[in-house]
Amino acid sequence: MMRWLRRLFWFGVFAGGGYGGYRVWSRRQSPSPAAPQWPPLPSVDRRDEAVIVAPRWLAPVDGQCPDGYPVKATDSSRIYHVPGGRFYARTAPERCYAHADDAIADGYRAAKA
């Protein structure tokens, strides 16, 4: 029994070495695909440009969402409410979004109707 285990072990060692050698040899023989040559991007100096980016969400002020951010979201339930929704008036927001897409991007789901 021990003799067969030794033979099986050495067979595995030689077979693995042979396979590794084959892989190295085949990689040397096959031409490597050329990397695509992309044209260089033009350099643009943007230090003089003022970029104004509106925040994705705002914190509520006195329990109400500020103007322009009507979508209410609660962190505990990860649900957002849009104006005209069933529980919109009763919802105490923890975040206010300008669009429902922004709330979805942050991981919130829409309230059920």
mmCIF file of C-alpha atoms in Angstrom:
data_model
loop_
_atom_site.group_PDB
_atom_site.id
_atom_site.type_symbol
_atom_site.label_atom_id
_atom_site.label_comp_id
_atom_site.label_asym_id
_atom_site.label_seq_id
_atom_site.Cartn_x
_atom_site.Cartn_y
_atom_site.Cartn_z
ATOM 1 C CA MET A 1 0.000 0.000 0.000
ATOM 2 C CA MET A 2 2.756 2.427 0.968
ATOM 3 C CA ARG A 3 4.610 1.627 -2.238
ATOM 4 C CA TRP A 4 1.604 2.652 -4.362
ATOM 5 C CA LEU A 5 1.174 5.892 -2.445
ATOM 6 C CA ARG A 6 4.826 6.773 -3.081
ATOM 7 C CA ARG A 7 4.430 6.004 -6.776
ATOM 8 C CA LEU A 8 1.267 8.084 -6.958
ATOM 9 C CA PHE A 9 3.007 10.976 -5.197
ATOM 10 C CA TRP A 10 5.965 10.973 -7.569
ATOM 11 C CA PHE A 11 3.673 10.627 -10.565
ATOM 12 C CA GLY A 12 1.823 13.761 -9.413
ATOM 13 C CA VAL A 13 5.087 15.646 -8.912
ATOM 14 C CA PHE A 14 6.362 14.762 -12.398
ATOM 15 C CA ALA A 15 3.001 15.399 -14.071
ATOM 16 C CA GLY A 16 2.707 18.787 -12.364
ATOM 17 C CA GLY A 17 6.241 19.725 -13.365
ATOM 18 C CA GLY A 18 5.593 18.643 -16.930
ATOM 19 C CA TYR A 19 2.395 20.662 -17.110
ATOM 20 C CA GLY A 20 4.132 23.728 -15.665
ATOM 21 C CA GLY A 21 6.927 23.388 -18.217
ATOM 22 C CA TYR A 22 4.384 23.052 -21.014
ATOM 23 C CA ARG A 23 2.612 26.247 -19.887
ATOM 24 C CA VAL A 24 5.879 28.189 -19.802
ATOM 25 C CA TRP A 25 6.914 26.870 -23.211
ATOM 26 C CA SER A 26 3.545 27.632 -24.826
ATOM 27 C CA ARG A 27 3.577 31.200 -23.529
ATOM 28 C CA ARG A 28 7.027 31.743 -24.998
ATOM 29 C CA GLN A 29 5.981 30.407 -28.396
ATOM 30 C CA SER A 30 2.724 32.309 -28.860
ATOM 31 C CA PRO A 31 3.023 35.949 -29.870
ATOM 32 C CA SER A 32 1.599 38.280 -27.266
ATOM 33 C CA PRO A 33 -1.185 40.554 -28.469
ATOM 34 C CA ALA A 34 0.013 44.084 -28.965
ATOM 35 C CA ALA A 35 -1.381 46.586 -26.535
ATOM 36 C CA PRO A 36 -3.668 49.119 -28.208
ATOM 37 C CA GLN A 37 -1.999 52.407 -28.901
ATOM 38 C CA TRP A 38 -4.311 55.146 -27.694
ATOM 39 C CA PRO A 39 -3.702 58.719 -28.764
ATOM 40 C CA PRO A 40 -2.562 60.933 -25.909
ATOM 41 C CA LEU A 41 -5.221 63.022 -24.239
ATOM 42 C CA PRO A 42 -4.930 66.748 -24.712
ATOM 43 C CA SER A 43 -3.755 68.520 -21.601
ATOM 44 C CA VAL A 44 -6.225 71.082 -20.338
ATOM 45 C CA ASP A 45 -5.431 73.601 -17.641
ATOM 46 C CA ARG A 46 -8.592 73.890 -15.539
ATOM 47 C CA ARG A 47 -7.211 75.859 -12.613
ATOM 48 C CA ASP A 48 -8.915 79.042 -13.811
ATOM 49 C CA GLU A 49 -12.364 77.467 -14.142
ATOM 50 C CA ALA A 50 -14.702 77.644 -11.176
ATOM 51 C CA VAL A 51 -16.790 74.516 -10.921
ATOM 52 C CA ILE A 52 -19.921 74.739 -8.828
ATOM 53 C CA VAL A 53 -21.435 71.399 -7.960
ATOM 54 C CA ALA A 54 -24.735 71.210 -6.113
ATOM 55 C CA PRO A 55 -24.722 68.695 -3.258
ATOM 56 C CA ARG A 56 -26.622 65.474 -3.830
ATOM 57 C CA TRP A 57 -28.513 65.795 -0.543
ATOM 58 C CA LEU A 58 -29.024 68.321 2.230
ATOM 59 C CA ALA A 59 -29.884 67.982 5.890
ATOM 60 C CA PRO A 60 -33.397 69.125 6.813
ATOM 61 C CA VAL A 61 -33.887 72.539 8.406
ATOM 62 C CA ASP A 62 -36.338 72.558 11.351
ATOM 63 C CA GLY A 63 -37.733 69.196 10.253
ATOM 64 C CA GLN A 64 -38.540 70.405 6.721
ATOM 65 C CA CYS A 65 -36.703 69.938 3.461
ATOM 66 C CA PRO A 66 -35.189 73.092 1.923
ATOM 67 C CA ASP A 67 -36.460 74.511 -1.365
ATOM 68 C CA GLY A 68 -35.331 72.506 -4.369
ATOM 69 C CA TYR A 69 -34.877 69.297 -2.337
ATOM 70 C CA PRO A 70 -38.411 67.857 -1.962
ATOM 71 C CA VAL A 71 -37.595 64.142 -1.662
ATOM 72 C CA LYS A 72 -37.559 63.003 1.992
ATOM 73 C CA ALA A 73 -35.430 60.040 3.077
ATOM 74 C CA THR A 74 -35.031 58.244 6.399
ATOM 75 C CA ASP A 75 -31.830 56.406 7.267
ATOM 76 C CA SER A 76 -33.376 53.855 9.622
ATOM 77 C CA SER A 77 -35.694 52.373 6.995
ATOM 78 C CA ARG A 78 -33.649 53.322 3.892
ATOM 79 C CA ILE A 79 -36.901 54.539 2.237
ATOM 80 C CA TYR A 80 -37.500 57.796 0.398
ATOM 81 C CA HIS A 81 -40.814 59.615 -0.041
ATOM 82 C CA VAL A 82 -41.768 61.880 -2.929
ATOM 83 C CA PRO A 83 -44.268 64.767 -2.758
ATOM 84 C CA GLY A 84 -47.818 63.530 -3.148
ATOM 85 C CA GLY A 85 -47.008 60.159 -1.610
ATOM 86 C CA ARG A 86 -49.210 58.537 1.020
ATOM 87 C CA PHE A 87 -46.884 59.152 4.001
ATOM 88 C CA TYR A 88 -45.000 62.182 2.689
ATOM 89 C CA ALA A 89 -46.606 64.616 5.161
ATOM 90 C CA ARG A 90 -45.945 62.342 8.173
ATOM 91 C CA THR A 91 -42.322 61.589 7.322
ATOM 92 C CA ALA A 92 -39.633 63.294 9.375
ATOM 93 C CA PRO A 93 -36.704 63.461 6.956
ATOM 94 C CA GLU A 94 -33.097 62.754 7.827
ATOM 95 C CA ARG A 95 -31.901 63.619 4.318
ATOM 96 C CA CYS A 96 -33.481 65.708 1.564
ATOM 97 C CA TYR A 97 -32.784 64.968 -2.103
ATOM 98 C CA ALA A 98 -33.407 67.030 -5.215
ATOM 99 C CA HIS A 99 -34.333 63.968 -7.312
ATOM 100 C CA ALA A 100 -35.431 60.432 -6.589
ATOM 101 C CA ASP A 101 -32.520 59.168 -8.709
ATOM 102 C CA ASP A 102 -30.070 60.639 -6.195
ATOM 103 C CA ALA A 103 -31.781 58.784 -3.348
ATOM 104 C CA ILE A 104 -31.673 55.540 -5.325
ATOM 105 C CA ALA A 105 -27.972 56.073 -6.015
ATOM 106 C CA ASP A 106 -27.397 56.353 -2.254
ATOM 107 C CA GLY A 107 -29.150 53.016 -1.630
ATOM 108 C CA TYR A 108 -32.684 54.103 -0.701
ATOM 109 C CA ARG A 109 -35.817 52.476 -2.100
ATOM 110 C CA ALA A 110 -39.137 54.083 -2.961
ATOM 111 C CA ALA A 111 -41.997 54.003 -0.458
ATOM 112 C CA LYS A 112 -44.812 51.621 -1.272
ATOM 113 C CA ALA A 113 -47.994 53.271 -2.462
#
